[in-house]
Short mmCIF file of C-alpha atoms and ligand atoms in Angstrom, two decimals:
data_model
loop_
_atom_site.label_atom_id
_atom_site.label_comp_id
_atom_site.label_asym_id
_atom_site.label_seq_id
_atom_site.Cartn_x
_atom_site.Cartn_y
_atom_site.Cartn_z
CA UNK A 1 -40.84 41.25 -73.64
CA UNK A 2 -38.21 43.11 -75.34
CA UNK A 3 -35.69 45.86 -73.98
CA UNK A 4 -36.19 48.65 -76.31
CA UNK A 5 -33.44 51.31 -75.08
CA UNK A 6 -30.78 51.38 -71.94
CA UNK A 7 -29.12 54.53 -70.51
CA UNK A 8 -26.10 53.99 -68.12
CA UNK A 9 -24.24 57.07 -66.09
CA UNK A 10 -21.30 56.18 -64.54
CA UNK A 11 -22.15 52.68 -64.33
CA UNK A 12 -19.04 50.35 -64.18
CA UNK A 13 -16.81 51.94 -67.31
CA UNK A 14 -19.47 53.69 -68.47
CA UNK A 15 -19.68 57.21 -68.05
CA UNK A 16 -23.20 58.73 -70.37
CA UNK A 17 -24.28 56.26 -73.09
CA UNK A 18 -27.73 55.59 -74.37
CA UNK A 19 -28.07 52.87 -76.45
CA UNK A 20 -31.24 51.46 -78.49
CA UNK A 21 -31.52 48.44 -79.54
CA UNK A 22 -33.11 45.42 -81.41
CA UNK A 23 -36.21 43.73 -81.03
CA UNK A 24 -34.94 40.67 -82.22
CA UNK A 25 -30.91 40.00 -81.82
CA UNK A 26 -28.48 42.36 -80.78
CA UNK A 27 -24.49 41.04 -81.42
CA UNK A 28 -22.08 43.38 -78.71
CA UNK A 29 -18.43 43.00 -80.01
CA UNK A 30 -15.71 44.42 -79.03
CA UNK A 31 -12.31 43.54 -77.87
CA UNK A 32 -11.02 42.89 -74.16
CA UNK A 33 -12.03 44.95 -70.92
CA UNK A 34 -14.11 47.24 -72.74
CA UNK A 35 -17.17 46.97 -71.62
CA UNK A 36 -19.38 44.27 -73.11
CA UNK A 37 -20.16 42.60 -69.90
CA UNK A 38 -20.69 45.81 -67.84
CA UNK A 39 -23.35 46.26 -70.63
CA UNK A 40 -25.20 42.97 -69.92
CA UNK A 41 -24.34 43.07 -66.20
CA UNK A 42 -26.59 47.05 -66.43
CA UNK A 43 -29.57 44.97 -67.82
CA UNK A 44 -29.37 41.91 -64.80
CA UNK A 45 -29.93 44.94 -62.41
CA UNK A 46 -32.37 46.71 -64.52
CA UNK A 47 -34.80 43.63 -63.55
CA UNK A 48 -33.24 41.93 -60.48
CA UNK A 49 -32.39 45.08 -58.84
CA UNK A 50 -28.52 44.15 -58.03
CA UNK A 51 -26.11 42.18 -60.39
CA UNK A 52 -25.43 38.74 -60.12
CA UNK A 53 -21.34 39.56 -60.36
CA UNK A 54 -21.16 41.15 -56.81
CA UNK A 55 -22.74 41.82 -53.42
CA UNK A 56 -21.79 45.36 -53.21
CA UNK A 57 -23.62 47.97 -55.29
CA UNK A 58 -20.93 50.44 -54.63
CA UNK A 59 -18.66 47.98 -56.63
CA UNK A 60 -21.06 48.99 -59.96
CA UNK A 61 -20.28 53.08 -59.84
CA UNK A 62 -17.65 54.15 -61.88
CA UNK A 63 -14.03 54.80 -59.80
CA UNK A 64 -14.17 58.24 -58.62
CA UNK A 65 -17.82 59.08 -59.20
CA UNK A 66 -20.24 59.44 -56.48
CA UNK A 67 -23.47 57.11 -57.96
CA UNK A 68 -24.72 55.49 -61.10
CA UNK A 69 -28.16 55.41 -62.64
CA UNK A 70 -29.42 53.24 -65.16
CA UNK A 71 -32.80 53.53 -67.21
CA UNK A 72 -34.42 50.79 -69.20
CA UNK A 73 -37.29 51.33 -72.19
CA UNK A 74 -38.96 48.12 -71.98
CA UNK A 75 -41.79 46.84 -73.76
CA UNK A 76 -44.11 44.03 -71.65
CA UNK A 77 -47.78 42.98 -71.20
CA UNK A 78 -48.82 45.56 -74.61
CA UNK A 79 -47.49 48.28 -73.13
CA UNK A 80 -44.08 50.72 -72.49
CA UNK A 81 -42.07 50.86 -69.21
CA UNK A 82 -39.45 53.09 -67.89
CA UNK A 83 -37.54 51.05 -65.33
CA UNK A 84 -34.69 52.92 -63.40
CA UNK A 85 -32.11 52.46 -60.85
CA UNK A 86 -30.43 55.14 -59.22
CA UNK A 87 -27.24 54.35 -56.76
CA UNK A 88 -25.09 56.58 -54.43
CA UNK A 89 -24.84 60.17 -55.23
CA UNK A 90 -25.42 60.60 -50.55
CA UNK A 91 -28.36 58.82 -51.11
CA UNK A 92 -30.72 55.69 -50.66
CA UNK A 93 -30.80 53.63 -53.60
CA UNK A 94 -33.47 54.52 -55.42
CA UNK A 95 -35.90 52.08 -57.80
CA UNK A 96 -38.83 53.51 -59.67
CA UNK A 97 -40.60 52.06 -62.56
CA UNK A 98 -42.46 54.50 -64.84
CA UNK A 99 -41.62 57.53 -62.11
CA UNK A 100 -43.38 55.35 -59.34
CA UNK A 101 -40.86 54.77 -56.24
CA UNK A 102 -40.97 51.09 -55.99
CA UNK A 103 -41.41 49.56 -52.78
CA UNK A 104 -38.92 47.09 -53.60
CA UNK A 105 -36.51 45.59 -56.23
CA UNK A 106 -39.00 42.63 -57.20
CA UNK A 107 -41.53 45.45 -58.81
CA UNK A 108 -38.10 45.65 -61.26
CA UNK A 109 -38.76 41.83 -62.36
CA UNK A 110 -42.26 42.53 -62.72
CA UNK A 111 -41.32 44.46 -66.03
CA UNK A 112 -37.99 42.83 -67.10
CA UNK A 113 -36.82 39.32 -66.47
CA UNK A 114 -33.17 38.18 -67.79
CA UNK A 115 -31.54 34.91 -68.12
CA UNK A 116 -27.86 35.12 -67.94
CA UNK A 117 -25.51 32.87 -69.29
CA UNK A 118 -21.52 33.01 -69.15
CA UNK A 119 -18.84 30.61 -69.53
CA UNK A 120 -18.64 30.96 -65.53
CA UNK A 121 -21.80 29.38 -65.29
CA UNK A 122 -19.79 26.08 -65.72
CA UNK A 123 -19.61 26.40 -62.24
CA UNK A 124 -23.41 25.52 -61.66
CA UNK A 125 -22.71 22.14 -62.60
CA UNK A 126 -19.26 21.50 -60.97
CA UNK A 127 -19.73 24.00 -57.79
CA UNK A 128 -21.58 22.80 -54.29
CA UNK A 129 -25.50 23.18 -54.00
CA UNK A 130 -25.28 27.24 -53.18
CA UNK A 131 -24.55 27.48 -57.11
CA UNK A 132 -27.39 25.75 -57.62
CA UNK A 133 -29.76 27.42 -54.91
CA UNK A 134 -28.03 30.67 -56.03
CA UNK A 135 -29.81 30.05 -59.77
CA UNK A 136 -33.39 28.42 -58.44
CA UNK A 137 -33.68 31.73 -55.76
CA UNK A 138 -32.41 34.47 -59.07
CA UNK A 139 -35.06 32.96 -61.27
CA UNK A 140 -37.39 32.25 -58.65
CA UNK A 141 -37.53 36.00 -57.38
CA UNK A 142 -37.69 37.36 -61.14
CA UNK A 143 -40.56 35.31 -61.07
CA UNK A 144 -42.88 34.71 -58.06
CA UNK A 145 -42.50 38.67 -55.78
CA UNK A 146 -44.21 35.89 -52.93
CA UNK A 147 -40.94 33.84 -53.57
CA UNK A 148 -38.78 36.77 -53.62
CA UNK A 149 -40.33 38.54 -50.11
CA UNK A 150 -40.27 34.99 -48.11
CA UNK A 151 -36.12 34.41 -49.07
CA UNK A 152 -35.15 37.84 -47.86
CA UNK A 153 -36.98 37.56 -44.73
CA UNK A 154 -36.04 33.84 -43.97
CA UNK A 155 -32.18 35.26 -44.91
CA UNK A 156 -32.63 37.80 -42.12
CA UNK A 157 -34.14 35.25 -39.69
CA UNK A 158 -30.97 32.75 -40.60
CA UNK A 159 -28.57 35.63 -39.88
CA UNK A 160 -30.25 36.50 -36.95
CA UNK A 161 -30.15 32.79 -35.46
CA UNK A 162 -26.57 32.19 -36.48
CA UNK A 163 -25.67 35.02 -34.51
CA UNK A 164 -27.88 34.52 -31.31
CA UNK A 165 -26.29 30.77 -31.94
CA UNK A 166 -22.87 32.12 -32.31
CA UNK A 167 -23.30 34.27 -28.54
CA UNK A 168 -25.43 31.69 -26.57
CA UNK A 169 -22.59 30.49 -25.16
CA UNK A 170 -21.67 33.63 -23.68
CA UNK A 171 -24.72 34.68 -23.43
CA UNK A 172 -27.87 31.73 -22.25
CA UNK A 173 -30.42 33.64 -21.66
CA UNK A 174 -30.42 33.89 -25.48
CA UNK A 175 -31.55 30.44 -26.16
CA UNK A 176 -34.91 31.23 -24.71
CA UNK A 177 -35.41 33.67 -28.07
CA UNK A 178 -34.87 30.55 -30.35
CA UNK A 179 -38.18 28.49 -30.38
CA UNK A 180 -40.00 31.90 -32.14
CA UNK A 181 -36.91 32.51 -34.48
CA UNK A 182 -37.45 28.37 -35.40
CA UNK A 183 -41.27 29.05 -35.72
CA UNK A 184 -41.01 32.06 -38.19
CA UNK A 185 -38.00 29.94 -40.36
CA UNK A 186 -40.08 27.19 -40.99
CA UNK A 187 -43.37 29.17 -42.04
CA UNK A 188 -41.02 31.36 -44.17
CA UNK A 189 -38.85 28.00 -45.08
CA UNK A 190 -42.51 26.25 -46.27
CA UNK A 191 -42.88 29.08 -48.91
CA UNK A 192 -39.55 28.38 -50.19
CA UNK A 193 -39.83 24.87 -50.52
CA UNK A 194 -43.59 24.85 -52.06
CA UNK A 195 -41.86 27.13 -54.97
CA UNK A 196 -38.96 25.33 -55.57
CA UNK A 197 -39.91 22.10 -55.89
CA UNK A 198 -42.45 23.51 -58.37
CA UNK A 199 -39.69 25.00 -60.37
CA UNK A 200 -37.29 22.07 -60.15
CA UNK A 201 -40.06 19.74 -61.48
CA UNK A 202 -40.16 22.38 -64.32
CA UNK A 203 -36.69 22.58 -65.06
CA UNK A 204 -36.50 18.89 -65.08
CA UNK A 205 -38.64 18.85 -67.93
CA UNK A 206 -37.19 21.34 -70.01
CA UNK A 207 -33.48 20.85 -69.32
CA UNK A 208 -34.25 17.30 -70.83
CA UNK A 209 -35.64 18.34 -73.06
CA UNK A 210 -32.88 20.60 -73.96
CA UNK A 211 -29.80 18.40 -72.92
CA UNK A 212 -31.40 15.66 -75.35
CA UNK A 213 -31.50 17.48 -78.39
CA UNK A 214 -28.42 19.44 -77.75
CA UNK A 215 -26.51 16.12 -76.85
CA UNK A 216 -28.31 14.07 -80.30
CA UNK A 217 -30.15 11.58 -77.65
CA UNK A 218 -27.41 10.27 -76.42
CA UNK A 219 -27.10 11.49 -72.99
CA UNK A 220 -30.67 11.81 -70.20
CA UNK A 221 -30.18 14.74 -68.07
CA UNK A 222 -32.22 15.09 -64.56
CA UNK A 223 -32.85 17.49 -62.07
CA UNK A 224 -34.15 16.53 -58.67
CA UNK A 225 -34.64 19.11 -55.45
CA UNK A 226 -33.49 17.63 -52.39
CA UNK A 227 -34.34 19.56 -49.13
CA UNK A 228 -34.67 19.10 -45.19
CA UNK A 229 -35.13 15.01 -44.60
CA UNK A 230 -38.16 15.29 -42.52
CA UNK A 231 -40.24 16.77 -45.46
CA UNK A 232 -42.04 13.99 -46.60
CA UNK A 233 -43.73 15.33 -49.52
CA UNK A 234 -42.01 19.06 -50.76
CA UNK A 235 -45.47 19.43 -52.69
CA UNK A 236 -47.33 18.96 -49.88
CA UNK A 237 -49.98 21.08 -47.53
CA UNK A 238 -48.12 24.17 -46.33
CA UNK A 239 -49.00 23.18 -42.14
CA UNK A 240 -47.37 19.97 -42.68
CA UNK A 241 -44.73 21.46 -43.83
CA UNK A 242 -44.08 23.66 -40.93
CA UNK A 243 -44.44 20.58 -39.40
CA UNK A 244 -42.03 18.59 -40.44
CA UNK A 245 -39.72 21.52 -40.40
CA UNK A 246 -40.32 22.02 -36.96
CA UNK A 247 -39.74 18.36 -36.35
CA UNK A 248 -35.70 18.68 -37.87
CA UNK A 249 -34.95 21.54 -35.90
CA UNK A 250 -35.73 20.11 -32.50
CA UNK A 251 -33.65 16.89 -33.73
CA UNK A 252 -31.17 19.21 -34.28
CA UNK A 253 -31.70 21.43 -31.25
CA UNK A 254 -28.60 20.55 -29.27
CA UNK A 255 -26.18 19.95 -32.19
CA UNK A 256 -27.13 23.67 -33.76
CA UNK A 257 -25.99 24.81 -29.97
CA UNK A 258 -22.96 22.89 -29.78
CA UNK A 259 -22.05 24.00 -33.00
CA UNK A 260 -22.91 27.18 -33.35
CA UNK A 261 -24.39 26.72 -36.70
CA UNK A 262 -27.80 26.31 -38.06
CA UNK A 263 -27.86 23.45 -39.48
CA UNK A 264 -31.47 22.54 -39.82
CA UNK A 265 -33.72 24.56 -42.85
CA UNK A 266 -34.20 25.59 -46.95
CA UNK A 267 -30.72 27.14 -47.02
CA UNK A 268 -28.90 23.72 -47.21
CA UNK A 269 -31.45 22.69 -49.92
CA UNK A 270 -29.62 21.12 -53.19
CA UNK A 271 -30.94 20.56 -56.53
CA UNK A 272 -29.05 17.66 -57.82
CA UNK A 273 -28.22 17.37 -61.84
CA UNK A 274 -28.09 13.81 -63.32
CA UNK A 275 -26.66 12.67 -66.28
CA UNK A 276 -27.50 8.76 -67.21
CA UNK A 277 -28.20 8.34 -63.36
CA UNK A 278 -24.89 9.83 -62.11
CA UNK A 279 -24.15 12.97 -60.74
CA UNK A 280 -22.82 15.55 -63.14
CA UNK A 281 -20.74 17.19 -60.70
CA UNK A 282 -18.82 14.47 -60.07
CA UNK A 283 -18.47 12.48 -63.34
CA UNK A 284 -19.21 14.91 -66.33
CA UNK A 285 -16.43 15.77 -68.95
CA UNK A 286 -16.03 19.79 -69.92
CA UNK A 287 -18.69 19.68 -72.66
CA UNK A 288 -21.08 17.74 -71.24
CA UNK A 289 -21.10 20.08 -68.52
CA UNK A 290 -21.03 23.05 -70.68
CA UNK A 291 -24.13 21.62 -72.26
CA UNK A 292 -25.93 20.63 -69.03
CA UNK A 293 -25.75 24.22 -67.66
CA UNK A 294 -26.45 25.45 -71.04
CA UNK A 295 -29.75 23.40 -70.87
CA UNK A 296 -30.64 24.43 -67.13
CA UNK A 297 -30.42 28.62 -68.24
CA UNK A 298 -32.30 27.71 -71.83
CA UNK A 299 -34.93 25.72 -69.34
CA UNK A 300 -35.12 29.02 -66.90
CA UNK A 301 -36.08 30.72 -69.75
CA UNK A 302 -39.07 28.69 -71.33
CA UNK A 303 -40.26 28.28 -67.80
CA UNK A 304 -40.28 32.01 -67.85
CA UNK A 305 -42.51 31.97 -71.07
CA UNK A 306 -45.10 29.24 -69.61
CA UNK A 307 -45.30 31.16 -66.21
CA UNK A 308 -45.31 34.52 -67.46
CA UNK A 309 -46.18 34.28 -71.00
CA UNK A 310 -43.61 36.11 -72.54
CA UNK A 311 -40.08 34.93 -73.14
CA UNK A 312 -37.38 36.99 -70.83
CA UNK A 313 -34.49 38.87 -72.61
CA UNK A 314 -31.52 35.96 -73.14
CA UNK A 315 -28.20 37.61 -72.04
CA UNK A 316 -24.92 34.94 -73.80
CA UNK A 317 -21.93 36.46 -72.58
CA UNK A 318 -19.01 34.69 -74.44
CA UNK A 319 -20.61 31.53 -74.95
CA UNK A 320 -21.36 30.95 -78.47
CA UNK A 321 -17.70 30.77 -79.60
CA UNK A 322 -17.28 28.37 -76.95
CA UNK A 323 -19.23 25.74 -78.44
CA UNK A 324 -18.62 23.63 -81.19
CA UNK A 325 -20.43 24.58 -84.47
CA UNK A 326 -23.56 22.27 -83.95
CA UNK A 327 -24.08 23.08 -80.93
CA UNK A 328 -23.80 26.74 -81.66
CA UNK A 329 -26.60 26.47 -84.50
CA UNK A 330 -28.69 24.60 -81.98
CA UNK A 331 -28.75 27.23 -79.79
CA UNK A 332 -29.81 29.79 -82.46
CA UNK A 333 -32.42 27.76 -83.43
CA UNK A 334 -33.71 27.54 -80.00
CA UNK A 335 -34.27 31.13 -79.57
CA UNK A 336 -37.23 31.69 -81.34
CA UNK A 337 -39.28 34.38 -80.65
CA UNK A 338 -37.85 35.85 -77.29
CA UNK A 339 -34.94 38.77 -77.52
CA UNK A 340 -31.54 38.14 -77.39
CA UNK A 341 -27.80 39.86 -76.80
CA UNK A 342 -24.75 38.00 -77.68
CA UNK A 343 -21.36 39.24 -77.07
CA UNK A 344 -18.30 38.52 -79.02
CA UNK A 345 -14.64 39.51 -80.03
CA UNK A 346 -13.71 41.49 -82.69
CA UNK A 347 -12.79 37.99 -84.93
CA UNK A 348 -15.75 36.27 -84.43
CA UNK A 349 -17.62 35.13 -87.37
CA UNK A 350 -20.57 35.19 -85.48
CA UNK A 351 -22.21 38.41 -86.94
CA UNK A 352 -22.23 36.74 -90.27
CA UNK A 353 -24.78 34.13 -88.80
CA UNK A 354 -26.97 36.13 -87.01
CA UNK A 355 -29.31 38.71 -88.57
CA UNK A 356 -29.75 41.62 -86.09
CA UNK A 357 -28.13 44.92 -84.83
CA UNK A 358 -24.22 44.71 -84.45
CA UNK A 359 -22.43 47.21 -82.17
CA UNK A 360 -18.89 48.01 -81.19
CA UNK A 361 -17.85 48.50 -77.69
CA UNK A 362 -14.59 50.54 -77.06
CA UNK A 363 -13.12 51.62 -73.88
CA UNK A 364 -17.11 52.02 -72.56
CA UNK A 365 -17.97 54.01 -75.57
CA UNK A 366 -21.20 52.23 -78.00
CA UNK A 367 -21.06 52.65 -81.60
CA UNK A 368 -24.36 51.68 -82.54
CA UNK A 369 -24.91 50.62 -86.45
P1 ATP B 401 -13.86 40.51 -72.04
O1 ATP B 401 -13.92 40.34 -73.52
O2 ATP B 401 -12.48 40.35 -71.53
O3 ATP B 401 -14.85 39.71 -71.29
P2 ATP B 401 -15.51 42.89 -71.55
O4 ATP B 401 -15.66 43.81 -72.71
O5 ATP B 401 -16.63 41.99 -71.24
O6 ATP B 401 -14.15 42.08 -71.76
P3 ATP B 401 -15.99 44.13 -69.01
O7 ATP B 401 -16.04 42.99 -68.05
O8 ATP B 401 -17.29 44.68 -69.43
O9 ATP B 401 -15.13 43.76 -70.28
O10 ATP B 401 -15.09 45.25 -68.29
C1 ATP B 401 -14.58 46.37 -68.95
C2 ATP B 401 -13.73 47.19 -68.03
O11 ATP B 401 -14.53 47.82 -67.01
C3 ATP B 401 -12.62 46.45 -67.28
O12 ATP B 401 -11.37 46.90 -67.72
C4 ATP B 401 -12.84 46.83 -65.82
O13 ATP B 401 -11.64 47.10 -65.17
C5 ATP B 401 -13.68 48.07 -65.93
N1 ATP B 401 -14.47 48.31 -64.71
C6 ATP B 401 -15.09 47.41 -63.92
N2 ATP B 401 -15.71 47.98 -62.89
C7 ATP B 401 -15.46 49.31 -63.01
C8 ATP B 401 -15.81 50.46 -62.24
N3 ATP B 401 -16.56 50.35 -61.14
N4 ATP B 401 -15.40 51.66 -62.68
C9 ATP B 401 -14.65 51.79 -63.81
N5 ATP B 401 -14.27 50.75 -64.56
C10 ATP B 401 -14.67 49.53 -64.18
MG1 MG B 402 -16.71 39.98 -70.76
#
């Protein structure tokens, strides 16, 4: 899978560029606030349909314009796509892939996947689970559209039931509405959990893998999914699993009403990240971390491969300079044959050790090479 060109209109600081790029390795340098992360942040919503920086998409047009639209050339499965994403201008957003209306944004993941990683991303390791469920449900949704479909509509049931929660009080006769709300939550909630724990069993094995060689075998990194306590078996049969979902929310009937809260479902599930048998978040120093989040986006993306059978496009947003010279030339060596964009600063040596495309951002302007 490869991202052959980009256009962006007044998307973030860009105002018309069309850029083509690489198949291999593309280097984006440039110097502060001028654009190099706008650029990578257009191709996270060319295939997740919204950017992983912000809720809003209103935050993504450029100040003072009325929309943006972005088009992607992408080559997948043999053949060309035209993915594009228009925003604003007194209109619905609108998402079509080869002139096709889409019916939704996970057709957009069905041509291009990304993995992202940033220095931020630090925060996957040291932040509470939702950092963590945040990453499973992005990678999940590029991947599985069954995945993506069952998380929006249990997030609309959840909203739904904190608010009838939030009223009952005032308002009783609401509480009679709750038993179907808890019924649809945990069919919708059994989806959730039969993927994930799928895909945390897979990124256990690669982000070993990765943390091992990346650390010289000294340090054993593991991933375990954690999720509602009555589930007795996360890969088990889907009706047991509404089961056992059904069982925690009636333990939790009258504690959900006296708190107002839901308390009982997927969306307090955690993925916990072990190194040597203690938890990371607690205990790990700055570049053990860096290298166990590292490990957990490089593991997103070969799970990517075996699921899809093409390796997504690798987005490194300031990261290589970060690391420590053997680390750095482990990473490049782990890239094989997938396509990649690095960004830099001006001063970075890093062009001289990559062989690819180099091009110069400035004040949202592309000089390609
Ligand atoms: P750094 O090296 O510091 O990470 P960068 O090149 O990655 O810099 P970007 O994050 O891409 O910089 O941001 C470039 C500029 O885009 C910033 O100055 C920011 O203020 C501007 N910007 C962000 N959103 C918008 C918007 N909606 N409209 C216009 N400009 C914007
Ligand atoms: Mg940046």
């Amino acid at each position: 899978m490869r991202l052959d060109s980009l256009y962006l209109e007044n998307f973030r600081n860009y105002v018309s560029q069309r850029v083509d790029f690489d198949p291999v390795c593309n280097v984006i340098c440039g110097e502060n606030a001028q654009g190099k992360t706008n650029l990578l942040e257009a191709m996270v919503c060319l295939s997740a349909g919204k950017s992983h920086r912000t809720r809003s998409d209103r935050e993504l047009i450029r100040f003072g314009e009325a929309g943006f639209r972005l088009e992607g050339g992408v080559y997948t499965r043999n053949r060309e796509f035209s993915s594009r994403i228009e925003v604003g201008y007194g209109r619905k957003k609108k998402i079509t892939v080869n002139k096709v209306p889409a019916k939704a944004a996970s057709e957009l993941s069905q041509v291009l996947n990304t993995v992202f990683f940033c220095p931020e991303d630090l925060q996957l390791i040291r932040d509470g689970a939702a950092a963590r469920r945040r990453f499973l449900d992005m990678s999940l949704c590029q991947l599985r559209p069954r995945y993506a479909a069952a998380l929006t509509e249990y997030q609309r049931l959840h909203e739904h039931k904190t608010r009838i929660l939030r009223d009952c009080a005032e308002r009783p006769d609401l509480i009679a509405t709750l038993p179907d709300f808890n019924l649809r939550m945990a069919e919708t909630g059994a989806v959730l959990i039969h993927y994930r724990a799928r895909f945390a069993k897979l990124l256990s094995r690669y982000a070993s893998a990765a943390h091992g060689e990346c650390s010289g075998g000294r340090e054993e990194l593991t991933v375990s999914y954690r999720t509602v306590k009555t589930v007795s078996d996360p890969f088990g049969d889907h009706k047991l699993l509404v089961l056992q979902l059904l069982e925690h929310q009636r333990e939790h009937h009258y504690a959900e009403i006296s708190s107002r809260q839901c308390l009982s479902g997927p969306h307090k599930d955690e993925i916990e990240v072990q190194l040597d048998g203690i938890s990371a978040r607690s205990y790990a120093s700055q570049g053990q971390t860096r290298t166990a989040a590292l490990s957990l986006k490089l593991a997103a993306r070969e799970i990517h491969k075996e699921i899809i059978g093409e390796y997504p496009i690798l987005l490194l947003d300031d990261v290589l300079s970060e690391l420590d010279p053997k680390r750095q030339e482990y990473v490049l060596n782990r890239l094989g044959s997938g396509q990649v964009f690095i960004t830099c600063c001006e001063e970075d040596r890093l062009h001289s050790l990559l062989k690819g495309n180099v091009y110069r951002v400035s004040d949202g302007v592309i000089s390609s090479p």
